[in-house]
Each structure stands twice: as C-alpha cells, then as structure tokens.
Amino acid sequence: MNEIDVYGIIHIFGQEIWITQTIVTTWVLMAILIIIAFLARLQLKKFSEKPSGVQNVIELVIESMDNFVISAMGEKYSYFANWFFGVFVFILISNLSGLLGFRPPTADYATTACLALSTFVLIHFMGILKQKGSYFKGYIEPIPIMLPMNIISEIATPISLSFRLFGNILGGSIIMGMVYSLPAIFRIAIPGVLHIYFDVFAGCIQTVIFVMLSMTFIKDKIGD
Amino acid sequence: MDANYLKGLAYVMNFDKQFIIQLCWQLFNTAVLCFILTKLLYKPVKKFLADRKEKIAKQIDGAKAQLEDAQKLKAQYEMKLSEIEKERNAILDNARSQGKQTEQQIISDAKREAETIKNRAMLDIQREQEKAKDEIKKQIIEVSSLMASRFIASSMDEATQNRLVDEVIADLGEIKWQS
Amino acid sequence: MNGNISTLNAYDEATLRAFVLGCSAIGAGLAMIAGIGPGIGQGFAAGKGAEAVGRQPEARGTVVSTMLLGCAVAESTGIYGLVIALILLFANPLVGKINL
C-alpha cells in the first residue's frame, strides 16, 4: 500500500539507477510548471501599463513571493527569492498533486531530503561567507563543552525540516489510501473533505512552513 | 525488464545507495526547475514590475514638477493681476482727484466770475442811483427855483397860493415818478 | 546466538520473521504515542491564540498566522513519531538483522 513503484532501471557507468514513480511524477509536474511559466512568459509580452486579467494573477504571485522573501530575510537578501520561488512552487504543486491522483513527490523522502539538504548547504555556505571567523566560534558558545550539542542541533535542522514535510504528506496520502480502500459506501463524500484537509490545507501550510523556516535558518546564520 | 522484478522493488522509504541516487536525481530536477522558472518567469516579471515602478515614479515626479511650475506661474500671474489692479486703482484715484480738482476750480472760477459780475452790477446800480439822486436833486432845485420865481412873480391870494403849491407838488410827484 | 540457531529450518525462520514484524508493529503503535505531545501543545497554542484574538481582535491575521506556524513546528515531534512508525512498518531495518 502506498509504495513507490519502480518503472524502470537504467545503467549509467555501471550504476543501477531506478526510474521511480517519484521521478516520473516530478517530471510531469515540472513539465506542467514550465508550460505554465512559458504561457505566462508569452503573456508578459502583452503586458500593459494597466494590469488586467492574467497579468494581475502573475503580478500577484511574483509580488507576494517577493514580499514573503523580503519580510523573512530583508531587502538585502532578496536574491534568495530566485531559489525559493522555484522551491515554493515545486513543493506546493507536489503537495497538491495528490488531488490529481498522483503520488506526491514530497511523499518520497528523497525529495524532501534533497530540499532540506539544499537548505542545509545554503545555511552553512552563507554562514561561512558572511560571518567568517565567528561562524566557527559559534559552535563553542556559550561554553566549549557545548560543541557536540551545537553540531547535533545543526544536523537536526535539515532532518527536522525534511521529516516534517515528508511525514505530513506521506501521512496524509496513507490515510487517503486507507479511505479509498474502504467499501464503496464510505467513498462518497468523505474523501473530498479529507483531501481538502490533508492535501490543500496541510499541503499549503507545510509549504509555507518549509520555505519560511529555511529562510529563517539562513537569515539566522547570516547574522546582522 | 521483468515486471515482477520491478514490482518487487517497490518501496515506501529506504536508506541505501539507491536513496542517495534518488536524492541526487531530485536535487538535479529541483535545480533545473528553479533555474528555468527563474530565467523564464521570475526575473522578467520582476524586471517588468521594477521598470513600471520606476516609470510611475518618474511620472509622479514629472507631474509634481509640472504642478510646481504651474503653481509658480499662477503665483506670478496673480502678482501681475494684483499689480494691474493696483495700477488701475491708482489711475482711477488720480482721475477722480483730478476731476474733483477741476470741478472745484470750475466752481470757484464760476463763483468768482459771478462775484465780479455781481459786484460790477452793484456798482452800476449804485452809480445809477447816484445819478438818479443827482438828477432828482437837480430837478428839485429847478422846481423849487421855478416855484420861487412864480411866488415872486405873482402876488397872489390864498387860493392861488394853494393852487400853486398843489401844482408844484403834483409836478414834483410826477418828476419823482419819472426818475 | 548459539549453535542451535544455525540448524533452524525454514519454518522457524518464518516464525522468527513474523515475531520481529509483530514486535515492529507494536513498536510502531507505541511510537504513535508521541502524537499526544503535539496534540496537547497545539491545543495549548490554539487556546492562547483564541485568547489573543479575543483580547486584540484587530491583530487577528498576525495571531492566526503565527499560531499556525507555531503549531506546525510543534507538530514536528509528532511527525518524528509518525516517521519512526512508518520506518518500522515499511522500511523495517530489524528484519534484515535476522541472519541465520
């Protein structure tokens, strides 16, 4: 139940690589997103000074993302919006893809781990870049004995980030799978309500939380 | 590939070498997606928004400058208008005072002329009166001399005397009336 | 493990697997007890949030969004329990330890 199917195996440099359901779903979602982005790009040419219709929606999306990043990280680091816009949109559409009958890519630990790993790398890259010496000093504060604790807490950050997203989405999809395996009489209206809670509500909230916590952690390490 | 073999590989989560490969796959996918979305949509739209913002700011600035210019012009015109008003008032006042002056002058001239005319007339009258008085005196003297000659010429009775006196008086009266 | 183990037959191996899997299922169930903590914590947060909204209804938006964020963070311990349960059920590392 609720397993990730393996659709095929390819060999690169003698290494077995599984083409899993997650990866295929990711490609489909990527294609959808890129097509939407392309259509929006075509609309951009028709943009006028007085926004209307589709232009309003595109502007709203981009501006609210921009404001979100600026409110969390400050005007100076608004270039992170380039990365987090993609991450946000990808996580959101992944979480919502359960509505279309896909197995959400975020219900595969590989996906959330890769996102959390990128956040982890960003955190420490920015920390070393901006804090320099005091970055390493931060590990032996307030007392040197705290060093192992600090290291564990740093490692716990991406794990908690990835497991939070993964657990929420996988838990939701497992419960949905269980509901769908019930007798037909229970499958009339109940799945709709559960979809709204598990996919729409939890999906949106977890997306916002993932991105916001990522930005907060990075901002914390940057200091100032 | 054997379908059953693939079915046997299905998993929910695993932590082996395949997991790391999947992780790299997803990292690659996410990076590609982010790159494409950024290049394709995010940056152009942001650029468009920034351009528009700048344009609107410029327009607002321009409008402000124009408004300031207009206000300056308005102030200038108002100043000019008030000057014109002042000038007009001055001219009017001037004209009025001049008019009053001329009026006064004309009146006083007229009065003076009237005075002179009156004086002259008075003088004439006085002269005329004097003349008339002289005339009367002369005549009275004449009459009285005539009467005296008559008294003397005729010795006369009471009745004649009275008649004569009456005559003289009547004559005198006539003369007085004539003068 | 003593020498007797190596002489176990296939039937015994199946029994051992079943035993490990059963214990894992019990462990998974026990791991879900961790759900109590976030439940209490989120209830507490929601109560405080309602209190804050009651006191300052004009700050409703901020309070609710902060509360949801806090709830989601507090939920993570429960999610860890869920993940342990899922690992025990679907990616059981203990079954691989049965080496006969």
Coordinates of C-alpha atoms in Angstrom, one line a residue:
Chain A
M1 CA 0.0 0.0 0.0
N2 CA 1.2 3.4 -1.0
E3 CA 4.5 2.2 -2.2
I4 CA 6.7 4.0 -4.7
D5 CA 6.7 1.9 -7.9
V6 CA 9.9 1.5 -9.9
Y7 CA 9.1 2.0 -13.6
G8 CA 12.4 1.0 -15.0
I9 CA 16.1 0.7 -14.4
I10 CA 18.8 2.4 -16.4
H11 CA 22.5 1.8 -16.1
I12 CA 25.0 4.7 -16.2
F13 CA 28.7 4.0 -15.6
G14 CA 27.7 0.5 -14.5
Q15 CA 25.5 2.1 -11.8
E16 CA 21.9 0.9 -11.5
I17 CA 19.5 3.9 -11.4
W18 CA 15.9 3.4 -10.7
I19 CA 13.3 5.5 -12.6
T20 CA 10.8 5.7 -9.8
Q21 CA 7.2 6.9 -9.6
T22 CA 8.5 10.0 -7.8
I23 CA 10.9 10.9 -10.5
V24 CA 8.3 10.4 -13.3
T25 CA 5.7 12.5 -11.3
T26 CA 8.3 15.2 -10.7
W27 CA 8.9 15.3 -14.4
V28 CA 5.2 15.6 -15.2
L29 CA 4.9 18.4 -12.6
M30 CA 8.0 20.1 -13.9
A31 CA 6.6 20.0 -17.4
I32 CA 3.3 21.4 -16.2
L33 CA 5.1 24.2 -14.3
I34 CA 7.4 25.0 -17.2
I35 CA 4.4 25.1 -19.6
I36 CA 2.6 27.5 -17.3
A37 CA 5.7 29.6 -16.9
F38 CA 6.1 29.6 -20.7
L39 CA 2.5 30.7 -21.2
A40 CA 2.9 33.4 -18.6
R41 CA 6.1 34.5 -20.3
L42 CA 4.1 34.8 -23.6
Q43 CA 1.6 36.9 -21.7
L44 CA 4.4 39.1 -20.4
K45 CA 4.9 40.4 -23.9
K46 CA 1.3 41.6 -23.9
F47 CA 1.6 43.2 -20.5
S48 CA 0.4 46.7 -20.4
E49 CA 0.7 49.6 -18.0
K50 CA -2.8 49.0 -16.7
P51 CA -2.8 45.4 -15.4
S52 CA -5.9 43.2 -16.0
G53 CA -6.9 39.6 -16.2
V54 CA -4.0 37.1 -16.3
Q55 CA -1.4 39.9 -15.7
N56 CA -2.9 40.6 -12.3
V57 CA -2.5 37.0 -11.3
I58 CA 1.1 36.7 -12.5
E59 CA 2.0 40.0 -10.8
L60 CA 0.2 39.0 -7.6
V61 CA 2.1 35.7 -7.5
I62 CA 5.5 37.2 -8.2
E63 CA 5.0 40.2 -5.9
S64 CA 3.7 38.2 -3.0
M65 CA 6.6 35.8 -3.3
D66 CA 9.0 38.7 -3.3
N67 CA 7.3 40.3 -0.3
F68 CA 7.4 36.9 1.5
V69 CA 11.1 36.6 1.0
I70 CA 11.8 40.2 1.8
S71 CA 9.8 40.0 5.1
A72 CA 11.7 37.0 6.2
M73 CA 15.2 37.8 5.0
G74 CA 15.3 41.6 4.4
E75 CA 15.7 43.7 1.3
K76 CA 19.4 42.9 1.1
Y77 CA 19.0 39.2 0.6
S78 CA 16.0 39.4 -1.8
Y79 CA 18.1 37.4 -4.4
F80 CA 17.2 34.3 -2.4
A81 CA 13.7 34.7 -3.9
N82 CA 15.1 33.3 -7.2
W83 CA 15.7 29.9 -5.5
F84 CA 12.9 29.9 -3.0
F85 CA 10.3 30.8 -5.7
G86 CA 11.1 27.6 -7.5
V87 CA 11.2 25.6 -4.3
F88 CA 7.9 27.1 -3.1
V89 CA 6.1 26.4 -6.4
F90 CA 7.6 22.9 -6.6
I91 CA 6.6 21.9 -3.1
L92 CA 3.2 23.5 -3.4
I93 CA 2.3 21.7 -6.7
S94 CA 3.8 18.5 -5.4
N95 CA 1.6 18.6 -2.3
L96 CA -1.4 19.5 -4.4
S97 CA -0.7 16.8 -6.9
G98 CA -2.4 14.3 -4.6
L99 CA -5.7 15.9 -5.7
L100 CA -5.0 14.8 -9.3
G101 CA -4.3 11.2 -8.2
F102 CA -0.5 11.4 -8.3
R103 CA 1.6 10.1 -5.5
P104 CA 3.0 13.4 -4.3
P105 CA 6.8 13.6 -4.9
T106 CA 7.1 15.2 -1.5
A107 CA 5.8 11.9 0.0
D108 CA 9.2 10.4 -1.0
Y109 CA 11.9 11.0 1.5
A110 CA 14.4 11.5 -1.3
T111 CA 12.7 14.7 -2.5
T112 CA 12.3 16.3 0.9
A113 CA 15.8 15.3 1.9
C114 CA 17.2 16.9 -1.2
L115 CA 15.3 20.1 -0.5
A116 CA 16.4 20.1 3.2
L117 CA 19.9 19.3 2.1
S118 CA 20.0 22.3 -0.2
T119 CA 18.8 24.4 2.7
F120 CA 21.5 22.9 4.9
V121 CA 24.1 23.8 2.3
L122 CA 22.8 27.3 1.9
I123 CA 22.7 27.8 5.7
H124 CA 26.3 26.9 6.2
F125 CA 27.6 28.4 2.9
M126 CA 26.0 31.8 3.8
G127 CA 27.2 31.4 7.4
I128 CA 30.8 31.0 6.4
L129 CA 30.5 33.6 3.7
K130 CA 29.0 36.3 5.9
Q131 CA 30.3 35.5 9.4
K132 CA 33.8 34.2 8.5
G133 CA 35.7 33.5 11.8
S134 CA 32.8 34.0 14.2
Y135 CA 30.9 31.2 12.3
F136 CA 33.2 28.6 13.8
K137 CA 33.3 30.4 17.1
G138 CA 29.5 30.0 17.3
Y139 CA 30.0 26.3 17.8
I140 CA 31.8 26.6 21.1
E141 CA 29.4 29.1 22.5
P142 CA 28.4 29.7 25.3
I143 CA 31.0 27.1 26.6
P144 CA 33.3 24.8 24.6
I145 CA 31.6 21.7 26.1
M146 CA 28.5 22.6 24.1
L147 CA 30.3 21.7 20.9
P148 CA 28.7 18.3 20.3
M149 CA 25.3 19.7 21.2
N150 CA 25.7 22.5 18.7
I151 CA 26.8 20.1 16.0
I152 CA 23.8 17.8 16.7
S153 CA 21.4 20.8 16.6
E154 CA 22.9 21.9 13.3
I155 CA 22.4 18.4 11.8
A156 CA 18.9 18.1 13.3
T157 CA 17.8 21.2 11.4
P158 CA 17.6 19.6 7.9
I159 CA 16.4 16.3 9.3
S160 CA 13.5 18.0 11.1
L161 CA 12.8 20.2 8.1
S162 CA 12.6 17.2 5.7
F163 CA 10.8 14.8 8.1
R164 CA 8.2 17.4 8.9
L165 CA 7.2 17.9 5.2
F166 CA 7.6 14.2 4.4
G167 CA 5.7 12.9 7.4
N168 CA 2.8 15.3 6.8
I169 CA 2.4 14.5 3.2
L170 CA 3.0 10.8 3.5
G171 CA 0.7 10.5 6.5
G172 CA -2.0 12.3 4.5
S173 CA -1.6 10.1 1.5
I174 CA -1.5 6.9 3.6
I175 CA -4.8 8.0 5.3
M176 CA -6.2 8.8 1.9
G177 CA -5.2 5.4 0.6
M178 CA -6.8 3.7 3.6
V179 CA -10.0 5.7 3.0
Y180 CA -10.0 4.7 -0.7
S181 CA -9.7 1.1 0.2
L182 CA -12.8 1.2 2.3
P183 CA -16.1 -0.2 1.0
A184 CA -17.8 1.9 -1.6
I185 CA -20.4 3.4 0.7
F186 CA -17.6 5.2 2.6
R187 CA -16.1 6.6 -0.5
I188 CA -18.9 9.0 -1.3
A189 CA -18.2 12.4 0.3
I190 CA -15.6 11.6 2.9
P191 CA -12.5 11.6 0.6
G192 CA -13.4 15.1 -0.6
V193 CA -13.3 16.6 2.9
L194 CA -10.1 14.6 3.8
H195 CA -8.5 15.8 0.6
I196 CA -9.2 19.4 1.5
Y197 CA -7.6 18.9 4.9
F198 CA -4.7 16.7 4.0
D199 CA -3.8 17.9 0.6
V200 CA -4.9 21.5 0.4
F201 CA -4.7 22.8 4.0
A202 CA -1.7 20.7 5.3
G203 CA 0.0 20.9 1.9
C204 CA -0.2 24.7 1.7
I205 CA 0.8 25.2 5.4
Q206 CA 3.7 22.8 5.1
T207 CA 4.9 24.5 2.0
V208 CA 4.8 27.9 3.7
I209 CA 6.5 26.5 6.8
F210 CA 9.2 24.7 4.9
V211 CA 10.2 27.8 2.9
M212 CA 9.8 30.2 5.9
L213 CA 11.8 28.0 8.2
S214 CA 14.5 27.6 5.5
M215 CA 14.7 31.4 5.1
T216 CA 14.7 31.9 8.9
F217 CA 17.5 29.5 9.4
I218 CA 19.6 31.0 6.7
K219 CA 18.9 34.5 8.0
D220 CA 19.9 33.4 11.5
K221 CA 23.3 32.1 10.2
I222 CA 23.9 35.2 8.2
G223 CA 23.5 37.3 11.3
D224 CA 23.0 41.1 11.3
Chain B
M1 CA 12.7 -6.0 -17.9
D2 CA 10.7 -8.4 -15.7
A3 CA 7.6 -6.6 -14.4
N4 CA 7.5 -8.8 -11.4
Y5 CA 11.1 -8.0 -10.6
L6 CA 10.3 -4.3 -10.8
K7 CA 7.2 -4.8 -8.6
G8 CA 9.4 -6.4 -6.0
L9 CA 11.5 -3.2 -5.9
A10 CA 8.5 -1.0 -4.8
Y11 CA 9.2 0.7 -1.5
V12 CA 7.9 3.4 0.8
M13 CA 11.2 4.5 2.2
N14 CA 14.6 3.0 2.2
F15 CA 18.0 4.2 3.2
D16 CA 20.5 2.6 0.9
K17 CA 22.6 3.6 -2.1
Q18 CA 19.5 3.9 -4.2
F19 CA 18.2 6.6 -1.8
I20 CA 21.3 8.7 -2.4
I21 CA 20.9 8.3 -6.2
Q22 CA 17.3 9.3 -5.9
L23 CA 18.3 12.3 -3.8
C24 CA 20.8 13.4 -6.4
W25 CA 18.1 13.0 -9.1
Q26 CA 15.7 15.1 -7.2
L27 CA 18.4 17.7 -6.5
F28 CA 19.1 17.9 -10.2
N29 CA 15.4 18.1 -11.0
T30 CA 14.8 20.9 -8.5
A31 CA 17.8 22.8 -9.6
V32 CA 16.7 22.6 -13.2
L33 CA 13.2 23.6 -12.3
C34 CA 14.3 26.6 -10.3
F35 CA 16.7 27.7 -13.0
I36 CA 14.1 27.5 -15.7
L37 CA 11.4 29.2 -13.6
T38 CA 13.8 32.0 -12.6
K39 CA 15.0 32.6 -16.1
L40 CA 11.7 32.2 -17.7
L41 CA 9.3 33.9 -15.4
Y42 CA 10.6 35.3 -12.2
K43 CA 13.3 37.6 -13.4
P44 CA 11.4 39.0 -16.5
V45 CA 8.3 39.7 -14.4
K46 CA 10.3 41.3 -11.7
K47 CA 12.2 43.4 -14.2
F48 CA 8.9 44.4 -15.8
L49 CA 7.5 45.4 -12.3
A50 CA 10.6 47.3 -11.4
D51 CA 10.6 49.1 -14.8
R52 CA 7.0 50.0 -14.3
K53 CA 7.6 51.2 -10.8
E54 CA 10.4 53.4 -12.0
K55 CA 8.3 54.7 -14.8
I56 CA 5.4 55.5 -12.5
A57 CA 7.8 57.2 -10.0
K58 CA 9.2 59.2 -12.8
Q59 CA 5.8 60.2 -14.0
I60 CA 4.8 61.2 -10.5
D61 CA 7.9 63.2 -10.2
G62 CA 7.3 64.9 -13.5
A63 CA 3.7 65.6 -12.5
K64 CA 5.0 67.1 -9.3
A65 CA 7.5 69.3 -11.1
Q66 CA 4.8 70.4 -13.6
L67 CA 2.4 71.2 -10.7
E68 CA 5.1 73.3 -9.1
D69 CA 5.7 75.1 -12.3
A70 CA 2.1 75.7 -12.8
Q71 CA 1.8 77.0 -9.2
K72 CA 4.7 79.3 -9.8
L73 CA 3.1 80.6 -12.9
K74 CA -0.1 81.0 -11.2
A75 CA 1.5 83.0 -8.4
Q76 CA 3.3 85.1 -11.0
Y77 CA 0.0 85.8 -12.8
E78 CA -1.7 86.6 -9.6
M79 CA 1.0 89.0 -8.7
K80 CA 0.7 90.6 -12.0
L81 CA -3.0 90.8 -11.7
S82 CA -2.8 92.4 -8.3
E83 CA -0.3 94.9 -9.7
I84 CA -2.6 95.7 -12.5
E85 CA -5.4 96.2 -10.1
K86 CA -3.3 98.5 -8.0
E87 CA -2.3 100.5 -11.1
R88 CA -5.9 100.7 -12.1
N89 CA -6.9 101.9 -8.7
A90 CA -4.1 104.5 -8.7
I91 CA -5.2 105.7 -12.1
L92 CA -8.8 105.9 -11.1
D93 CA -7.9 107.7 -7.9
N94 CA -5.8 110.1 -9.8
A95 CA -8.5 110.8 -12.3
R96 CA -11.1 111.2 -9.6
S97 CA -9.0 113.6 -7.6
Q98 CA -8.1 115.5 -10.7
G99 CA -11.8 115.6 -11.7
K100 CA -12.6 116.9 -8.3
Q101 CA -9.9 119.5 -8.5
T102 CA -11.1 120.7 -11.9
E103 CA -14.6 120.6 -10.6
Q104 CA -13.6 122.7 -7.6
Q105 CA -11.7 125.0 -9.8
I106 CA -14.5 125.4 -12.3
I107 CA -16.9 126.1 -9.4
S108 CA -14.6 128.5 -7.8
D109 CA -14.0 130.2 -11.1
A110 CA -17.6 130.4 -11.7
K111 CA -18.2 131.8 -8.3
R112 CA -15.5 134.4 -8.7
E113 CA -16.9 135.4 -12.1
A114 CA -20.4 135.6 -10.6
E115 CA -19.0 137.7 -7.8
T116 CA -17.3 140.1 -10.2
I117 CA -20.4 140.3 -12.3
K118 CA -22.5 140.9 -9.2
N119 CA -20.0 143.5 -7.9
R120 CA -20.0 145.2 -11.3
A121 CA -23.8 145.2 -11.4
M122 CA -23.9 146.5 -7.8
L123 CA -21.5 149.3 -8.8
D124 CA -23.6 150.1 -11.8
I125 CA -26.7 150.2 -9.7
Q126 CA -25.0 152.4 -7.2
R127 CA -23.7 154.6 -9.9
E128 CA -27.2 154.7 -11.5
Q129 CA -28.7 155.5 -8.1
E130 CA -26.3 158.2 -7.5
K131 CA -27.0 159.6 -11.0
A132 CA -30.7 159.4 -10.3
K133 CA -30.3 161.2 -6.9
D134 CA -28.3 163.8 -8.6
E135 CA -30.9 164.2 -11.2
I136 CA -33.6 164.4 -8.6
K137 CA -31.7 166.9 -6.6
K138 CA -31.2 169.0 -9.8
Q139 CA -34.8 168.8 -10.7
I140 CA -35.9 169.6 -7.1
I141 CA -33.7 172.6 -7.2
E142 CA -35.0 173.5 -10.6
V143 CA -38.6 173.1 -9.5
S144 CA -38.1 174.9 -6.2
S145 CA -36.4 177.8 -8.1
L146 CA -39.3 177.8 -10.6
M147 CA -41.8 177.8 -7.8
A148 CA -39.9 180.6 -6.0
S149 CA -39.9 182.6 -9.3
R150 CA -43.6 182.0 -9.6
F151 CA -44.2 183.1 -5.9
I152 CA -42.4 186.1 -6.5
A153 CA -43.9 186.9 -9.9
S154 CA -47.5 186.9 -8.8
S155 CA -48.8 188.4 -5.6
M156 CA -51.4 186.2 -5.1
D157 CA -54.3 185.3 -2.8
E158 CA -54.6 182.5 -0.6
A159 CA -56.4 180.4 -3.1
T160 CA -53.9 181.0 -5.9
Q161 CA -51.1 180.2 -3.5
N162 CA -52.7 176.9 -2.5
R163 CA -53.3 176.0 -6.1
L164 CA -49.7 176.7 -6.9
V165 CA -48.4 174.6 -4.1
D166 CA -50.6 171.8 -5.3
E167 CA -49.4 172.2 -8.8
V168 CA -45.8 172.2 -7.7
I169 CA -46.3 169.1 -5.6
A170 CA -48.1 167.4 -8.4
D171 CA -45.3 168.3 -10.7
L172 CA -42.7 167.1 -8.2
G173 CA -44.6 163.9 -7.8
E174 CA -44.6 163.4 -11.5
I175 CA -40.9 164.1 -11.7
K176 CA -40.2 161.7 -8.8
W177 CA -42.1 159.0 -10.5
Q178 CA -40.3 159.6 -13.7
S179 CA -36.9 159.3 -12.3
Chain C
M1 CA 23.5 -16.9 19.1
N2 CA 24.5 -20.5 19.8
G3 CA 24.8 -23.4 17.5
N4 CA 21.2 -24.4 17.7
I5 CA 20.2 -21.4 15.7
S6 CA 22.2 -22.4 12.6
T7 CA 20.1 -25.6 12.5
L8 CA 16.8 -23.8 12.3
N9 CA 14.7 -24.8 9.4
A10 CA 12.6 -22.6 7.1
Y11 CA 9.6 -22.9 9.3
D12 CA 11.5 -21.5 12.2
E13 CA 12.9 -18.6 10.1
A14 CA 9.4 -17.7 9.1
T15 CA 8.3 -17.7 12.7
L16 CA 11.2 -15.5 13.7
R17 CA 10.4 -13.0 10.9
A18 CA 6.8 -13.0 12.0
F19 CA 7.9 -12.3 15.6
V20 CA 10.1 -9.5 14.5
L21 CA 7.5 -8.0 12.3
G22 CA 4.8 -8.3 15.0
C23 CA 7.1 -6.6 17.6
S24 CA 7.8 -3.9 15.0
A25 CA 4.1 -3.3 14.5
I26 CA 3.7 -3.0 18.3
G27 CA 6.7 -0.6 18.3
A28 CA 5.1 1.4 15.6
G29 CA 1.9 1.7 17.6
L30 CA 3.9 2.7 20.6
A31 CA 5.8 5.3 18.6
M32 CA 2.5 7.0 17.7
I33 CA 2.0 7.8 21.5
A34 CA 4.3 10.7 20.6
G35 CA 1.2 12.1 19.0
I36 CA -0.1 13.1 22.4
G37 CA 2.6 15.8 22.9
P38 CA 1.8 17.8 19.8
G39 CA -1.9 17.3 20.5
I40 CA -1.6 19.0 23.9
G41 CA 0.9 21.5 22.6
Q42 CA -1.2 22.5 19.6
G43 CA -4.3 22.7 21.8
F44 CA -2.5 25.0 24.2
A45 CA -1.3 27.1 21.3
A46 CA -4.8 27.3 19.8
G47 CA -6.2 28.3 23.2
K48 CA -3.6 31.0 23.6
G49 CA -4.3 32.1 20.1
A50 CA -8.0 32.4 20.7
E51 CA -7.3 34.3 23.9
A52 CA -5.0 36.7 22.0
V53 CA -7.7 37.2 19.2
G54 CA -10.3 37.8 21.9
R55 CA -8.1 40.4 23.5
Q56 CA -7.0 42.1 20.3
P57 CA -9.4 41.3 17.5
E58 CA -7.7 43.7 15.2
A59 CA -4.5 41.7 15.2
R60 CA -6.3 38.5 14.2
G61 CA -4.4 37.9 10.9
T62 CA -1.0 38.1 12.6
V63 CA -2.0 36.0 15.6
V64 CA -3.6 33.3 13.4
S65 CA -0.6 33.0 11.0
T66 CA 1.9 32.9 13.9
M67 CA -0.2 30.3 15.7
L68 CA -0.4 28.1 12.6
L69 CA 3.4 28.4 12.1
G70 CA 3.9 27.5 15.8
C71 CA 1.5 24.7 15.6
A72 CA 3.3 23.3 12.5
V73 CA 6.6 23.5 14.2
A74 CA 5.2 21.9 17.4
E75 CA 3.8 19.2 15.2
S76 CA 7.3 18.0 14.2
T77 CA 7.7 15.8 17.3
G78 CA 4.5 14.0 16.4
I79 CA 5.8 13.7 12.9
Y80 CA 9.0 12.2 14.1
G81 CA 7.0 9.6 15.9
L82 CA 5.0 9.0 12.7
V83 CA 8.2 8.6 10.7
I84 CA 9.6 6.1 13.2
A85 CA 6.3 4.2 12.9
L86 CA 6.5 4.3 9.1
I87 CA 10.1 3.2 9.1
L88 CA 9.2 0.2 11.4
L89 CA 6.3 -0.6 9.1
F90 CA 7.7 -0.1 5.6
A91 CA 11.4 0.1 5.8
N92 CA 12.0 -2.2 8.8
P93 CA 15.7 -2.3 9.5
L94 CA 15.2 -5.1 12.0
V95 CA 14.1 -7.8 9.6
G96 CA 17.5 -7.5 7.9
K97 CA 19.1 -8.3 11.2
I98 CA 17.8 -11.9 11.1
N99 CA 20.8 -13.8 9.9
L100 CA 20.6 -17.4 10.3

